[in-house]
Coordinates of C-alpha atoms in Angstrom, one line a residue:
Chain A
D274 CA 0.0 0.0 0.0
A275 CA 3.0 2.3 0.4
K276 CA 3.2 4.9 -2.3
T277 CA 6.9 5.5 -1.9
T278 CA 10.2 3.8 -2.9
Q279 CA 13.4 4.2 -0.9
P280 CA 16.8 2.5 -1.1
P281 CA 17.0 -0.3 1.6
S282 CA 20.2 1.0 3.1
M283 CA 22.7 3.8 3.0
D284 CA 25.9 4.7 4.8
C285 CA 27.2 8.1 5.8
A286 CA 30.3 9.4 7.5
E287 CA 29.9 11.1 10.8
G288 CA 29.8 14.9 10.4
R289 CA 28.9 14.7 6.7
A290 CA 25.5 15.4 5.2
A291 CA 23.2 12.4 4.8
N292 CA 20.9 12.7 1.7
L293 CA 18.1 10.2 1.7
P294 CA 16.1 9.9 -1.5
C295 CA 12.5 9.0 -1.9
N296 CA 10.4 8.4 -5.0
H297 CA 6.7 9.0 -4.9
S298 CA 5.8 9.2 -8.6
T299 CA 2.0 8.6 -8.1
I300 CA 1.6 11.4 -5.5
S301 CA -1.6 13.4 -5.8
G302 CA -2.0 17.1 -5.5
N303 CA -3.3 17.1 -2.0
E304 CA -0.9 14.6 -0.6
Y305 CA 2.0 15.7 1.7
V306 CA 5.4 14.0 2.0
Y307 CA 6.2 13.1 5.6
W308 CA 9.5 11.7 7.0
Y309 CA 9.8 9.7 10.2
R310 CA 12.7 7.7 11.7
Q311 CA 12.8 4.8 14.0
I312 CA 15.6 3.9 16.3
H313 CA 15.9 0.4 17.9
S314 CA 12.2 -0.4 17.6
Q315 CA 11.2 2.6 19.5
G316 CA 8.2 4.5 18.3
P317 CA 8.8 6.4 15.1
Q318 CA 9.9 10.0 15.5
Y319 CA 8.5 12.8 13.3
I320 CA 11.2 14.6 11.4
I321 CA 9.6 17.0 8.8
H322 CA 6.9 17.2 6.2
G323 CA 6.0 19.3 3.2
L324 CA 3.6 19.7 0.3
K325 CA 5.6 21.3 -2.6
N326 CA 8.0 23.9 -1.1
N327 CA 11.3 23.0 0.4
E328 CA 11.1 22.9 4.2
T329 CA 13.7 23.2 7.0
N330 CA 13.6 22.7 10.7
E331 CA 16.1 22.1 13.5
M332 CA 16.5 18.4 12.5
A333 CA 16.6 18.3 8.8
S334 CA 15.8 19.8 5.4
L335 CA 13.3 18.5 2.9
I336 CA 13.8 19.1 -0.8
I337 CA 10.8 18.2 -3.0
T338 CA 11.2 18.3 -6.8
E339 CA 9.1 20.6 -8.9
D340 CA 7.0 17.8 -10.3
R341 CA 6.7 16.4 -6.7
K342 CA 7.5 12.9 -7.9
S343 CA 10.5 12.6 -5.6
S344 CA 12.1 14.2 -2.5
T345 CA 15.3 14.2 -0.5
L346 CA 15.7 14.4 3.2
I347 CA 18.9 16.0 4.2
L348 CA 20.5 15.6 7.6
P349 CA 23.2 18.4 7.4
H350 CA 25.7 17.0 9.9
A351 CA 25.0 13.4 10.6
T352 CA 26.0 12.0 14.0
L353 CA 26.1 8.4 15.3
R354 CA 22.7 9.0 16.9
D355 CA 21.2 9.5 13.5
T356 CA 21.6 5.8 12.8
A357 CA 18.0 4.6 12.3
V358 CA 15.5 3.5 9.7
Y359 CA 14.1 6.5 7.9
Y360 CA 10.6 6.3 6.4
C361 CA 9.2 8.5 3.7
I362 CA 5.4 8.6 3.7
V363 CA 2.9 10.1 1.4
R364 CA -0.1 11.2 3.4
V365 CA -3.4 12.9 2.4
A366 CA -3.8 16.1 4.4
Y367 CA -7.2 15.3 5.8
N368 CA -6.6 11.6 6.2
N369 CA -4.4 12.4 9.1
N370 CA -3.1 9.3 10.8
D371 CA -3.5 6.7 8.1
M372 CA 0.1 6.5 7.2
R373 CA 1.2 3.7 4.9
F374 CA 4.8 2.9 5.8
G375 CA 7.1 1.2 3.3
A376 CA 10.3 -0.6 4.2
G377 CA 12.3 2.6 4.7
T378 CA 16.0 3.2 4.4
R379 CA 18.4 2.0 7.1
L380 CA 20.9 4.7 7.5
T381 CA 24.2 3.8 9.2
V382 CA 26.4 6.7 10.3
K383 CA 30.0 5.6 10.7
P384 CA 32.7 7.2 12.7
Chain B
K58 CA 4.2 18.4 28.1
A59 CA 3.8 14.7 28.4
G60 CA 4.2 12.5 25.3
V61 CA 2.1 9.6 24.1
T62 CA 1.9 6.9 26.8
Q63 CA 1.2 3.3 26.0
T64 CA 0.6 0.6 28.6
P65 CA 1.7 -2.0 29.3
R66 CA 5.1 -1.9 27.6
Y67 CA 5.4 -5.7 27.5
L68 CA 2.8 -8.4 27.5
I69 CA 2.9 -12.2 27.2
K70 CA -0.4 -14.0 26.3
T71 CA -1.4 -17.5 25.4
R72 CA -2.9 -18.4 22.0
G73 CA -6.7 -18.0 22.1
Q74 CA -6.7 -15.4 24.8
Q75 CA -7.7 -11.8 24.3
V76 CA -5.7 -8.6 25.1
T77 CA -6.4 -4.9 25.6
L78 CA -3.8 -2.3 25.1
S79 CA -4.1 1.3 26.2
C80 CA -2.9 4.6 24.7
S81 CA -3.1 8.0 26.3
P82 CA -2.5 10.7 23.7
I83 CA -0.8 14.1 24.1
S84 CA -3.1 16.5 25.9
G85 CA -5.3 18.3 23.4
H86 CA -4.9 15.7 20.7
R87 CA -8.2 14.2 19.4
S88 CA -6.9 11.7 17.0
V89 CA -5.4 8.3 18.0
S90 CA -4.2 5.8 15.5
W91 CA -2.9 2.2 16.0
Y92 CA -0.2 0.4 14.1
Q93 CA 1.2 -3.1 14.2
Q94 CA 4.9 -3.7 13.5
T95 CA 6.4 -7.1 12.7
P96 CA 9.7 -8.0 11.1
G97 CA 8.0 -9.5 8.2
Q98 CA 5.3 -7.0 7.4
G99 CA 6.8 -3.8 8.8
L100 CA 4.6 -1.0 10.1
Q101 CA 0.9 -1.5 9.2
F102 CA -2.0 0.8 9.9
L103 CA -4.8 -0.7 12.0
F104 CA -7.3 2.0 12.5
E105 CA -7.7 5.7 13.6
Y106 CA -10.1 7.2 16.0
F107 CA -11.1 10.9 16.1
S108 CA -13.6 12.3 18.7
E109 CA -14.6 8.8 19.7
T110 CA -15.4 7.7 16.2
Q111 CA -13.5 5.3 14.0
R112 CA -12.4 7.4 11.0
N113 CA -10.2 5.0 9.1
K114 CA -9.5 1.3 9.1
G115 CA -6.7 -0.7 7.7
N116 CA -6.9 -4.2 6.3
F117 CA -7.0 -6.3 9.5
P118 CA -9.5 -9.0 10.6
G119 CA -12.4 -8.2 12.9
R120 CA -10.5 -9.7 15.8
F121 CA -8.8 -6.4 16.0
S122 CA -11.0 -3.7 17.4
G123 CA -10.6 -0.4 19.2
R124 CA -12.4 2.4 20.9
Q125 CA -11.8 5.9 22.0
F126 CA -13.1 7.6 25.2
S127 CA -14.3 11.1 25.7
N128 CA -10.9 12.1 27.1
S129 CA -9.3 10.9 23.8
R130 CA -7.6 7.9 25.5
S131 CA -7.9 4.9 23.3
E132 CA -7.8 1.1 23.7
M133 CA -7.3 -1.6 21.2
N134 CA -8.4 -5.2 21.7
V135 CA -7.3 -8.3 20.0
S136 CA -9.5 -11.4 20.6
T137 CA -8.6 -15.0 20.0
L138 CA -4.9 -14.4 19.8
E139 CA -2.8 -16.1 17.3
L140 CA 0.9 -16.6 17.2
G141 CA 1.2 -14.2 14.3
D142 CA -0.3 -11.4 16.4
S143 CA 3.1 -11.2 18.2
A144 CA 4.3 -7.7 17.4
L145 CA 5.1 -4.2 18.5
Y146 CA 1.8 -2.3 18.7
L147 CA 2.2 1.5 18.4
C148 CA -0.2 4.3 18.8
A149 CA 0.1 7.8 17.4
S150 CA -1.7 10.9 18.4
S151 CA -2.3 14.1 16.6
Q152 CA -4.6 17.1 16.6
G153 CA -6.5 15.4 13.8
T154 CA -6.6 18.4 11.5
A155 CA -4.9 18.9 8.2
N156 CA -1.2 19.4 7.9
T157 CA -0.3 18.3 11.4
E158 CA 2.2 15.7 12.5
A159 CA 1.5 12.6 14.5
F160 CA 3.6 11.6 17.5
F161 CA 4.1 8.0 18.4
G162 CA 4.3 6.3 21.8
Q163 CA 7.0 3.7 22.7
G164 CA 4.7 0.8 21.9
T165 CA 3.5 -2.3 23.6
R166 CA 5.5 -5.5 22.8
L167 CA 3.0 -8.4 22.6
T168 CA 4.2 -11.9 22.6
V169 CA 1.8 -14.7 22.0
V170 CA 2.9 -18.2 23.1

């Protein structure tokens, strides 16, 4: 049911930027892109979301392509604590908590 | 302010029994959703409650049910437990309006033996 495709795993050096891609080619006009991460089977943690403009908060930046068919989550200075599974989710604005998770990307930050 | 609280954190049940899990959302949040996470199937949406009404439902059998109380606290119930119901059950709360994020609890780890 997930409408997104992500690489299964990625590595990143500590202190460098981690760029996590996500394809959502069937996204509809009213659907938002959300990113969550999950560490050690804890509850997923909200990171950021956007509709069509690029977004930035204290955790990350979200770059959405102009056609909205793909996006990239950027962790500007990855630390070892950023090692986690990152989920990209397409979510209809009003259908608030019905989030269809895919397999996500396992990011490993290495010293 | 307090986050999403799920109780109990761990539970062991026998096949055929039933179980009730509880979720207390963030104060002011009216929407509570439930998810099941297993190694094989990943995170799967069970159902969402908003203002005491089920608003959305995933593709799970009728053995899985839930309810929400007037204070927004929610419970989910699984009857006639099967070994395959062993999973991490997560709840998420949000304000329930457009363009708002959901916050997850730490989950209840259910083991069916």
